Steps between C-alpha positions, in 0.01 A plus 500: 500500500623850415475745790553878489594683820472880495686732737538860381736575792752221443783754467448623859635166634290522815343237722195480275721415204669215688153382606391498135810314383447233766146457368632469144762245609232299677343442157814495285582133555179381335409789270652754261504827696574847355541803730394827332603851600589836344839634606821316414636270769731205440473148636833547674376815675186322612693202631752716686224713655277211607742215554283280277600285206245579229546170321278472193306823564499731199516877564307705242554879494264706286365857506186576695196560281135589570313224682313360200811482282706354781243229580513373143862394556384227736225343292725216386570396859297240688530663842564854627639610837485872577731604782520872417425713804191721459419347161141492378584309183225243432602139453574463124516118502253218555646436844679736733616581852547843656801494733397782730738697720231755591174589324463817293299751705125512459385829347308749708133400486375852434755551220419156359129587487585837342718323242220267402254789472749711306573214262130458430460877450796510258343226291161673495655836407706341226840596641799334331639231729842340536487135398764232428869574469532764775688497827331633811447874559793719605523855629658800335470840669132535590390264225530135407555282195548138390796364304457270202712205402563439131127525433187594693131559447257779588131409508251761374120490510354449153214649302630854489727723296774644717856623491741291707815644657738440790820633654819298440829489689828352382754439778768363267772699328382412149180591314236230462254445218148444631245343266129466574286226349124431485394153385853443370496816289746779567314822585776721638879516525715747688852549626530546879834663590664464842281703735729500810218458750251709307220399260413584141153478337414220258200552275230593447390218270163361412384247757348184352126502445334162553169338579672298774492613862866591479805481277876509555787713380831315500813699582817354346841637605805462279742430780500427872738612771619213720809583706655246736819662622620598845413864450145447380227350715249441221445136400193548280470529126367856469341633183346839574310658786132566428305759698147638473360301204186685394262598223318826434184356660332739745359220726849384594621851593379496867669163559827625348492816709440298817762227450766684298486862608327557836579175684774318307591283803143375505522428129826311548354297786189412299713395202728291721212312654327442168822371341605261780380143531437501876332199656427333167871492415592336832208257478607389151769277657415146607683546829643792692798393710574755774830527685340545845172501687548877532496533120207257474295698750539823302413318178177393668427847641573693182390262225293229675711226342633177654859383487742225597774608742844355432776676693803596289808277489787603723832325459676429829815709531643310795759620748874431448640213703816684606624847575647709219867517595541837330242677713387500858173371634294726725740683727379465857692805614293715738506790253303289253215469747476837677235562759229711336279758661276407793217400264712192422551309829842364582552130440804283574671414175501135392802316371475456122527157345757444225343623182571665169242765576626856508369817663293585193138592444393420144209605279459384139264670256493706181575871517199656329228759550133409542315170528596288798825686560738364762520810722880519492490856631313398813750219570799733462336748736430227758859378481627858529301547819639177646853624427477872577251505785510153652871422474522209258850433369663217310193415291430561130176544308522346151240590236523288185278499192459562132496865396183637346489593132352852508654841576281520813644166616855629449421816698356284778819294520715814504291644785549179699877519461494860618283409798737218599790746504777387736290231669607137475244441225587308186278549194570244228320486168470242222717236668504137389310227677807348667584828668143535623507147639822576681341813646212290635749257657694781668200693634385451857178700464276566199288817480195539279287815489272477193157642583609717791322836498216380278141405580449132417128539439546793263830406336554123529712507185770687697555203730712194441283259308699198622862591567754263349805683636405462869455125451839478325652677800324259736645202313849640563441545871450878502226595746223685312364818657224597258221755484169339599300535182419317179623154415792483744253405773471166319873431523637650824354358824534778756731395784565156348674552167554877518322815609231728361510874570256790460706813573863613456546504877383139517738408217789651692398342830473151349832547322669600824371183668646288224829690493551458874370145547687239293303205638171660395646578161621143453166356613301714255750437219439126538123556497529720191703239310248229587205716395663585165489135394122530459560707184737274307524509118415129486167560676418793273589323177285199585201710608516727193557215255204312649273800437609537137494127425150483646380747235639304206233285331 
């Protein structure tokens, strides 16, 4: 059986990508599996970043295209697995599974009702409507537009003589020839020069007159822009931008004024809702496989859809069996364990067992802005307070992760480095998997802060949906001290295999206990390692393969 696996974010090399590759490998021994994505990434890079051998998996890199065009690429496959975060792409094959890391948010009910009403009004008034071949709406200034691929269609109400026109934008550096067709016949051709963020009018031209309820105008673009280099973050095939398609019909004028001129954000929101698949797209898959009960609960709340929960695979890191002769283990010198302020009661220090663990607090997670960010700033500030106000010496905070791909992500990383200043804080980006594993083995404590400062009921997407990195740390004997929210509550048993915290002061207090009490630290490290075995790759591969095989006739 030929299976297509789609992950638009493969190049980010995050935990979700390793999760997806494990799912693909679970099927690769019995089936032909192709992994599809958009931005170039080599097999060697994937294997170095994930520590996996990709075996017979085929990696297919192709430009992103509008949903309808993109879906047609998978029609020759027998089975489709969509693991792209936030995707509302309907299942294009006879059978399919949605590998869900967290559900796309449900639209506001009032806006959804307004979108339905506005869509009906637009059809009644005869307003031209975006149809196949367009990407979703995007903002520009106070307005909005939709980009085409190589070709796109505008639907126009029939039975009337009208002049059709629209505004076109060309973001490339070369002019593009735009040709319009009706029923296969060319009706208009124009040259759209580079507009540098602006728009130029196209038309007017005679709109088709027909006895049918509606007809279509096909927009064909001579060339598409599809850049995939380090300095360009666009992975789509872009033809032209189309804004404000309209005719000279008076009935459509109030709608245009409302959605294009007076309240363009409303118009954009209505267009976004009317162009997205929503619940129907998610329900088109035979099974939805969620990564946690937390994710499954929000799928039920937002979309009223069931799912199977299969926790992600986490490969055991394991602790080294002997001490690294080129570096010291935790130094039990009194200066390493200073007595903090009175809010931290004095406790007699325990004698440390022989171990390769070092006086290091580790946190692993991508450096990016938005989404379920890892709250690196908060962790640096907490560590700074432990050092500058509470007297901690001899310990290091290590922050390791892939760097984000946008200018905002780079600014975020630069700000973190500035904040760390002269503190014993190491920020390491884009390191290979062996170095990360070694960091897990060295660390005595693991911090995790995703979700802190956010309201879980209002913004559940900002919380850790499962949390692969904390479980990896647990498998290496680092004691997890994680923010109590999201999916980590399914992995860390408070007081048995780690600790959960709710405030920065609680994070610091728990960390002080672990720093100053080696026996407690060793006890929890053993509990963490034991707990991590519940999330083994072998268990995941069997569970996921059983689901897929059960759907095959």
